[in-house]
Short mmCIF file of C-alpha atoms and ligand atoms in Angstrom, two decimals:
data_model
loop_
_atom_site.label_atom_id
_atom_site.label_comp_id
_atom_site.label_asym_id
_atom_site.label_seq_id
_atom_site.Cartn_x
_atom_site.Cartn_y
_atom_site.Cartn_z
CA MET A 28 -137.65 44.42 -69.91
CA LYS A 29 -138.83 41.03 -68.79
CA THR A 30 -141.53 40.49 -66.08
CA TYR A 31 -140.83 37.44 -63.84
CA LEU A 32 -143.68 36.01 -61.65
CA THR A 33 -144.32 33.19 -59.39
CA GLY A 34 -146.72 32.37 -56.55
CA ILE A 35 -146.51 29.89 -53.58
CA LYS A 36 -149.66 28.41 -52.38
CA ALA A 37 -150.33 28.98 -48.57
CA THR A 38 -150.81 25.50 -47.29
CA GLY A 39 -149.06 23.95 -44.31
CA SER A 40 -145.40 24.38 -43.74
CA GLN A 41 -143.02 24.93 -46.68
CA HIS A 42 -140.56 22.09 -47.42
CA LEU A 43 -137.06 21.80 -48.93
CA GLY A 44 -138.85 20.80 -52.22
CA ASN A 45 -140.70 24.30 -52.36
CA MET A 46 -137.37 26.05 -51.67
CA VAL A 47 -135.57 24.17 -54.25
CA GLY A 48 -138.08 24.03 -56.97
CA ALA A 49 -139.60 27.52 -56.71
CA ILE A 50 -138.47 29.96 -54.30
CA ARG A 51 -134.79 29.80 -54.49
CA PRO A 52 -134.72 29.97 -58.32
CA ALA A 53 -137.13 32.90 -58.37
CA ILE A 54 -135.01 34.96 -55.64
CA GLU A 55 -131.92 34.22 -58.00
CA PHE A 56 -133.67 35.54 -60.95
CA SER A 57 -134.27 38.77 -58.96
CA GLN A 58 -130.74 38.95 -57.94
CA ASN A 59 -128.99 38.27 -61.14
CA GLU A 60 -131.35 39.43 -64.07
CA SER A 61 -132.61 42.86 -64.68
CA GLY A 62 -136.45 42.86 -65.04
CA ARG A 63 -139.69 43.21 -63.22
CA PHE A 64 -140.30 40.81 -60.37
CA LEU A 65 -143.55 39.91 -58.81
CA TYR A 66 -143.65 37.33 -56.21
CA PHE A 67 -146.78 36.38 -54.29
CA ILE A 68 -148.66 34.29 -51.78
CA ALA A 69 -151.46 32.48 -53.51
CA ASP A 70 -153.80 32.66 -50.54
CA TYR A 71 -157.18 32.23 -52.17
CA HIS A 72 -155.77 29.29 -54.16
CA SER A 73 -155.45 27.58 -50.76
CA LEU A 74 -159.27 27.95 -50.08
CA THR A 75 -159.95 25.06 -52.04
CA THR A 76 -158.49 23.07 -48.96
CA VAL A 77 -157.99 25.26 -46.13
CA LYS A 78 -161.41 25.65 -44.12
CA LYS A 79 -160.13 27.12 -40.88
CA ALA A 80 -159.70 31.04 -40.73
CA LYS A 81 -156.96 30.60 -38.24
CA ASP A 82 -154.90 28.21 -40.46
CA PHE A 83 -155.56 30.53 -43.45
CA SER A 84 -153.83 33.50 -42.00
CA GLU A 85 -150.96 31.45 -40.36
CA TYR A 86 -150.15 29.88 -43.65
CA VAL A 87 -150.13 33.25 -45.27
CA TYR A 88 -147.65 34.57 -42.74
CA GLU A 89 -145.60 31.22 -42.98
CA VAL A 90 -145.20 31.77 -46.86
CA ALA A 91 -144.51 35.52 -46.66
CA ALA A 92 -141.99 34.92 -43.90
CA THR A 93 -140.43 32.21 -46.11
CA TRP A 94 -139.93 34.32 -48.86
CA LEU A 95 -138.30 37.03 -46.94
CA ALA A 96 -136.13 34.64 -44.76
CA LEU A 97 -134.84 32.98 -47.99
CA GLY A 98 -133.59 36.27 -49.23
CA LEU A 99 -136.09 37.97 -51.20
CA ASP A 100 -135.40 41.68 -51.21
CA PRO A 101 -138.76 43.68 -51.43
CA GLU A 102 -137.03 46.44 -52.86
CA LYS A 103 -136.13 44.37 -55.76
CA ALA A 104 -139.24 42.12 -56.02
CA ILE A 105 -142.84 43.12 -55.43
CA LEU A 106 -144.15 40.84 -52.74
CA TYR A 107 -147.90 40.79 -52.28
CA LYS A 108 -150.74 38.54 -51.34
CA GLN A 109 -153.14 37.53 -53.95
CA SER A 110 -156.25 38.40 -52.03
CA ASP A 111 -155.20 41.90 -52.01
CA ILE A 112 -155.66 42.21 -55.76
CA PRO A 113 -159.27 42.26 -56.66
CA GLU A 114 -158.40 42.62 -60.26
CA ILE A 115 -157.06 39.08 -60.17
CA PHE A 116 -160.84 37.65 -59.50
CA GLU A 117 -162.13 39.98 -62.14
CA LEU A 118 -159.76 38.56 -65.02
CA THR A 119 -160.48 35.00 -63.70
CA TRP A 120 -164.18 35.46 -64.57
CA ILE A 121 -163.26 36.77 -67.98
CA LEU A 122 -160.81 34.11 -68.67
CA ALA A 123 -163.33 31.39 -67.42
CA CYS A 124 -165.79 32.70 -70.15
CA ASN A 125 -163.30 32.16 -72.77
CA THR A 126 -161.92 28.72 -71.72
CA PRO A 127 -163.57 25.47 -72.90
CA LYS A 128 -164.66 23.40 -70.06
CA GLY A 129 -162.96 20.46 -71.68
CA ASP A 130 -159.55 22.11 -71.14
CA LEU A 131 -160.14 22.03 -67.38
CA ASN A 132 -161.32 18.45 -67.32
CA ARG A 133 -157.83 17.69 -68.60
CA ALA A 134 -156.00 19.51 -65.84
CA HIS A 135 -153.68 16.94 -64.27
CA ALA A 136 -154.73 17.70 -60.52
CA TYR A 137 -158.48 17.36 -61.34
CA LYS A 138 -157.96 14.38 -63.59
CA ALA A 139 -156.08 12.59 -60.76
CA ILE A 140 -158.92 12.99 -58.21
CA VAL A 141 -161.54 11.77 -60.71
CA GLN A 142 -159.46 8.79 -61.36
CA ASP A 143 -159.19 7.99 -57.82
CA ASN A 144 -162.86 8.23 -57.26
CA GLU A 145 -163.59 6.14 -60.48
CA GLU A 146 -161.18 3.45 -59.22
CA ALA A 147 -162.77 3.48 -55.91
CA GLY A 148 -166.05 3.26 -57.46
CA ARG A 149 -167.34 6.43 -56.15
CA ASP A 150 -169.06 9.45 -57.82
CA PRO A 151 -166.23 10.87 -60.15
CA ASP A 152 -166.65 14.23 -58.80
CA LYS A 153 -166.87 13.36 -55.13
CA SER A 154 -164.78 15.68 -52.92
CA VAL A 155 -164.26 18.16 -55.97
CA ASN A 156 -165.42 21.85 -55.21
CA ALA A 157 -165.76 24.13 -58.22
CA GLY A 158 -162.75 26.14 -56.89
CA LEU A 159 -160.52 23.19 -57.45
CA PHE A 160 -161.97 22.63 -61.05
CA ASN A 161 -161.24 26.22 -61.84
CA TYR A 162 -157.84 26.30 -59.96
CA PRO A 163 -156.05 26.65 -63.42
CA VAL A 164 -158.12 29.87 -64.37
CA LEU A 165 -157.24 31.63 -61.21
CA MET A 166 -153.70 30.67 -61.74
CA ALA A 167 -153.84 31.99 -65.36
CA ALA A 168 -155.18 35.29 -64.15
CA ASP A 169 -152.36 35.47 -61.66
CA ILE A 170 -149.90 35.32 -64.43
CA LEU A 171 -151.58 37.30 -67.44
CA LEU A 172 -152.56 40.21 -65.06
CA PHE A 173 -149.17 41.29 -65.00
CA ASP A 174 -147.95 40.83 -68.63
CA THR A 175 -145.77 38.09 -67.31
CA ASN A 176 -143.01 36.72 -69.69
CA ILE A 177 -141.32 34.12 -67.36
CA VAL A 178 -142.93 32.08 -64.70
CA PRO A 179 -140.14 30.18 -62.44
CA VAL A 180 -142.00 26.96 -61.24
CA GLY A 181 -141.28 23.23 -60.51
CA LYS A 182 -142.21 20.54 -63.01
CA ASP A 183 -145.54 19.81 -61.53
CA GLN A 184 -146.73 23.33 -62.50
CA VAL A 185 -145.84 23.26 -65.92
CA GLN A 186 -149.20 22.05 -67.28
CA HIS A 187 -150.90 25.25 -65.49
CA VAL A 188 -148.36 27.60 -67.31
CA GLU A 189 -149.28 26.06 -70.68
CA MET A 190 -152.97 26.56 -69.83
CA ALA A 191 -152.19 30.15 -69.10
CA ARG A 192 -150.44 30.47 -72.35
CA SER A 193 -153.28 29.04 -74.42
CA MET A 194 -155.78 31.19 -72.60
CA ALA A 195 -153.70 34.35 -73.46
CA GLN A 196 -153.42 33.10 -77.16
CA ARG A 197 -157.16 32.46 -77.26
CA ILE A 198 -158.08 36.09 -75.90
CA ASN A 199 -155.59 37.57 -78.49
CA GLN A 200 -157.04 35.71 -81.31
CA LEU A 201 -160.69 36.65 -80.37
CA TYR A 202 -160.12 40.27 -79.28
CA GLY A 203 -156.82 41.43 -80.81
CA ASP A 204 -153.65 41.69 -79.00
CA THR A 205 -154.61 41.97 -75.30
CA LEU A 206 -152.40 39.71 -73.08
CA VAL A 207 -148.71 38.62 -72.83
CA GLU A 208 -148.09 34.77 -73.57
CA PRO A 209 -145.95 33.56 -70.69
CA GLN A 210 -143.32 30.79 -70.64
CA GLU A 211 -142.25 28.58 -67.66
CA ALA A 212 -138.82 28.52 -66.44
CA LEU A 213 -138.12 25.17 -65.07
CA SER A 214 -135.71 24.74 -61.95
CA VAL A 215 -133.35 22.09 -61.14
CA SER A 216 -132.88 20.84 -64.67
CA GLY A 217 -136.54 19.64 -64.70
CA GLN A 218 -136.03 16.98 -61.85
CA TYR A 219 -137.97 16.59 -58.72
CA ILE A 220 -136.27 16.71 -55.38
CA PRO A 221 -136.90 13.37 -53.74
CA GLY A 222 -138.43 13.06 -50.22
CA LEU A 223 -137.88 10.75 -47.35
CA ASP A 224 -139.08 7.74 -49.16
CA GLY A 225 -137.38 8.54 -52.61
CA GLN A 226 -140.63 9.73 -54.39
CA LYS A 227 -140.99 13.24 -55.26
CA MET A 228 -141.04 15.33 -52.24
CA SER A 229 -144.61 16.44 -51.80
CA LYS A 230 -147.10 17.12 -49.02
CA SER A 231 -149.53 14.59 -50.34
CA TYR A 232 -147.09 11.90 -50.02
CA ASP A 233 -146.33 12.79 -46.58
CA ASN A 234 -142.46 12.45 -47.21
CA THR A 235 -141.31 16.00 -46.88
CA ILE A 236 -138.69 17.62 -44.93
CA PRO A 237 -140.01 21.07 -43.59
CA LEU A 238 -137.84 24.03 -44.04
CA TRP A 239 -138.16 25.48 -40.51
CA VAL A 240 -137.88 22.83 -38.07
CA PRO A 241 -135.18 23.10 -35.40
CA GLU A 242 -131.60 21.70 -36.32
CA LYS A 243 -132.20 18.44 -34.10
CA ARG A 244 -135.35 17.57 -35.92
CA LEU A 245 -133.68 18.38 -39.34
CA LYS A 246 -130.93 15.74 -38.57
CA LYS A 247 -133.56 13.25 -37.45
CA LEU A 248 -135.56 13.66 -40.61
CA ILE A 249 -132.42 13.31 -42.80
CA ASN A 250 -131.35 10.15 -40.99
CA LYS A 251 -134.96 8.67 -42.03
CA ILE A 252 -134.05 9.06 -45.76
CA ALA A 253 -134.57 5.67 -47.39
CA THR A 254 -131.33 3.93 -48.68
CA ASP A 255 -130.71 0.54 -50.06
CA SER A 256 -129.01 -2.42 -48.13
CA THR A 257 -125.48 -2.04 -49.33
CA GLY A 258 -123.10 -2.45 -46.37
CA PRO A 259 -120.90 0.37 -44.88
CA ASP A 260 -117.68 -0.16 -46.83
CA GLU A 261 -119.29 -1.28 -50.12
CA PRO A 262 -119.21 1.01 -53.09
CA LYS A 263 -122.44 2.90 -53.54
CA SER A 264 -124.31 4.16 -56.70
CA THR A 265 -125.21 7.80 -56.69
CA GLU A 266 -128.15 7.03 -59.34
CA GLY A 267 -131.32 6.91 -57.68
CA SER A 268 -129.83 7.72 -54.28
CA ALA A 269 -132.23 10.31 -52.60
CA ILE A 270 -129.40 11.43 -50.40
CA PHE A 271 -127.17 12.15 -53.40
CA ASP A 272 -129.94 13.95 -55.26
CA ILE A 273 -130.81 16.30 -52.22
CA TYR A 274 -127.02 16.91 -51.67
CA LYS A 275 -126.94 18.02 -55.42
CA CYS A 276 -129.33 20.75 -54.70
CA PHE A 277 -127.13 22.33 -51.77
CA SER A 278 -123.56 22.03 -53.26
CA THR A 279 -121.21 23.09 -55.92
CA LYS A 280 -120.22 20.81 -58.81
CA GLU A 281 -116.75 20.04 -57.12
CA GLU A 282 -118.54 19.16 -53.95
CA GLN A 283 -120.72 16.88 -55.94
CA ASP A 284 -117.82 15.16 -57.55
CA ALA A 285 -116.00 14.77 -54.34
CA PHE A 286 -119.17 13.28 -52.84
CA ALA A 287 -119.71 10.95 -55.80
CA LYS A 288 -116.10 9.88 -55.32
CA GLN A 289 -116.77 9.11 -51.68
CA PHE A 290 -119.85 6.92 -52.83
CA ALA A 291 -117.73 4.84 -55.27
CA GLU A 292 -115.20 4.34 -52.53
CA GLY A 293 -117.85 2.99 -50.06
CA ILE A 294 -119.04 5.75 -47.72
CA SER A 295 -121.62 4.38 -45.04
CA TRP A 296 -125.16 5.67 -45.37
CA GLY A 297 -124.67 7.04 -41.74
CA GLU A 298 -121.70 9.10 -42.90
CA ALA A 299 -123.32 10.21 -46.18
CA LYS A 300 -126.50 11.29 -44.11
CA ALA A 301 -124.23 13.34 -41.74
CA ALA A 302 -122.62 15.13 -44.81
CA LEU A 303 -125.77 15.90 -46.28
CA PHE A 304 -127.27 17.31 -42.89
CA GLU A 305 -124.40 19.85 -42.64
CA LYS A 306 -124.80 20.95 -46.02
CA VAL A 307 -128.48 21.42 -45.61
CA ASN A 308 -128.14 23.02 -42.29
CA ALA A 309 -125.45 25.32 -43.36
CA GLU A 310 -127.85 26.88 -45.91
CA LEU A 311 -130.80 26.98 -43.58
CA ALA A 312 -129.34 28.13 -40.27
CA GLY A 313 -129.33 31.84 -40.95
CA PRO A 314 -132.74 31.95 -42.85
CA ARG A 315 -134.28 29.88 -39.92
CA GLU A 316 -133.34 32.68 -37.44
CA GLU A 317 -134.78 35.39 -39.75
CA TYR A 318 -137.79 33.23 -40.13
CA GLU A 319 -138.35 32.99 -36.30
CA ARG A 320 -137.63 36.68 -36.02
CA LEU A 321 -140.13 37.56 -38.79
CA MET A 322 -142.87 35.35 -37.44
CA ASN A 323 -142.49 37.19 -34.00
CA ASN A 324 -142.77 40.49 -35.94
CA ARG A 325 -145.77 40.20 -37.87
CA SER A 326 -146.50 43.76 -38.37
CA GLU A 327 -143.27 43.93 -40.19
CA ILE A 328 -144.61 41.47 -42.64
CA ASP A 329 -147.98 43.27 -42.90
CA ALA A 330 -145.97 46.32 -43.83
CA VAL A 331 -144.13 44.56 -46.61
CA LEU A 332 -147.23 43.07 -48.08
CA GLU A 333 -149.21 46.34 -48.08
CA THR A 334 -146.51 48.23 -49.91
CA GLY A 335 -146.30 45.25 -52.46
CA ALA A 336 -150.10 45.28 -52.92
CA LYS A 337 -150.00 48.96 -53.58
CA LYS A 338 -147.33 48.50 -56.43
CA ALA A 339 -148.87 45.39 -57.78
CA ARG A 340 -152.42 46.98 -58.12
CA ALA A 341 -151.04 49.72 -60.00
CA ILE A 342 -149.76 47.43 -62.70
CA ALA A 343 -153.02 45.24 -62.50
CA GLN A 344 -155.16 48.45 -63.04
CA GLU A 345 -153.35 49.22 -66.27
CA THR A 346 -153.78 45.66 -67.67
CA MET A 347 -157.57 45.51 -66.73
CA LYS A 348 -158.09 48.87 -68.42
CA ARG A 349 -156.80 47.27 -71.78
CA VAL A 350 -158.70 44.09 -71.21
CA ARG A 351 -161.98 45.86 -70.68
CA LYS A 352 -161.51 48.11 -73.40
CA ASN A 353 -160.78 45.20 -75.91
CA LEU A 354 -163.48 42.71 -74.52
CA THR A 355 -166.22 45.07 -73.58
CA ASN A 356 -165.62 48.45 -75.17
CA PHE A 357 -165.73 50.04 -71.62
N1 LIG B 6 -150.19 26.43 -58.29
C1 LIG B 6 -148.97 26.84 -57.74
C2 LIG B 6 -148.40 25.76 -56.69
O1 LIG B 6 -149.24 25.00 -56.25
C3 LIG B 6 -149.08 28.08 -56.94
C4 LIG B 6 -149.29 29.39 -57.92
C5 LIG B 6 -150.63 29.99 -57.81
C6 LIG B 6 -148.64 29.80 -58.87
N2 LIG B 6 -150.62 30.76 -58.76
C7 LIG B 6 -149.50 30.88 -59.47
C8 LIG B 6 -147.34 29.48 -59.37
C9 LIG B 6 -148.95 31.53 -60.60
C10 LIG B 6 -146.78 30.36 -60.45
C11 LIG B 6 -147.59 31.43 -60.90
O2 LIG B 6 -147.38 25.81 -56.53
#
């Protein structure tokens, strides 16, 4: 039996990129495969940036409600929040003590900040807290604690899964077979979903389409997607079109072929955007209502997370027994 595990960081509103890149494929695994599924809210990961307690708890509820509204069945997948599992933080320390600091220096997220600082002539570690530097170790503990085989993630998280795998390998070499070595499962054939400006959709680029905005706002945002200057009746290329690329994530192969044909024949950008809005909205309308309902019934969310934490801890405690035995003889 394979174990699938993935987490969503609790920061700000979730957007279409999070849904398509991580949440939807993870839920589909739990619906279509047999195995053990652990899906969680990486709330302590967000402490690297979230500094207001009120925001912190709000984001936790938002991510939990997003998982549930998009169809996660808590009977099929264990849904929990990271901070409810103290064993994760114990394993984090153990992994940190067996990870060369140089490996963490090479993590993309950390490297990017250092590079920005250097280019701007600042201290290379300006605005880098030690939590941010250790982020990959905490993420490895999230994964390795549950004997995870498969980690459904977007492309930007692949390096983190590779780091988790090499941490498991090192522990196994040093202390004998102790941890399962995980693999990533890439979604959307390894592509990024583009944002409003055509770059990868990401909060850091300020180009996202949030999942839970009212219908009118969704329409407005889709109308803002960048297009080229081809006239209304001119043939258009699907290549590099953000509208087409987002449409692909919400349609069948036949629908995509039909849409591509319309592009070739010369659909206006306005019509193409309207078609995209219909598709996205059709998929989000039901979940949007459920999301609102859950956000207004938070005790329901609390109950799901509490049950999830109990189930997840039972697994975590078994792994920690093995880890302690092999590493410390206790
Ligand atoms: N780092 C991931 C992100 O930003 C979130 C995350 C934390 C995660 N722990 C994880 C994803 C473990 C997969 C497995 O999206």
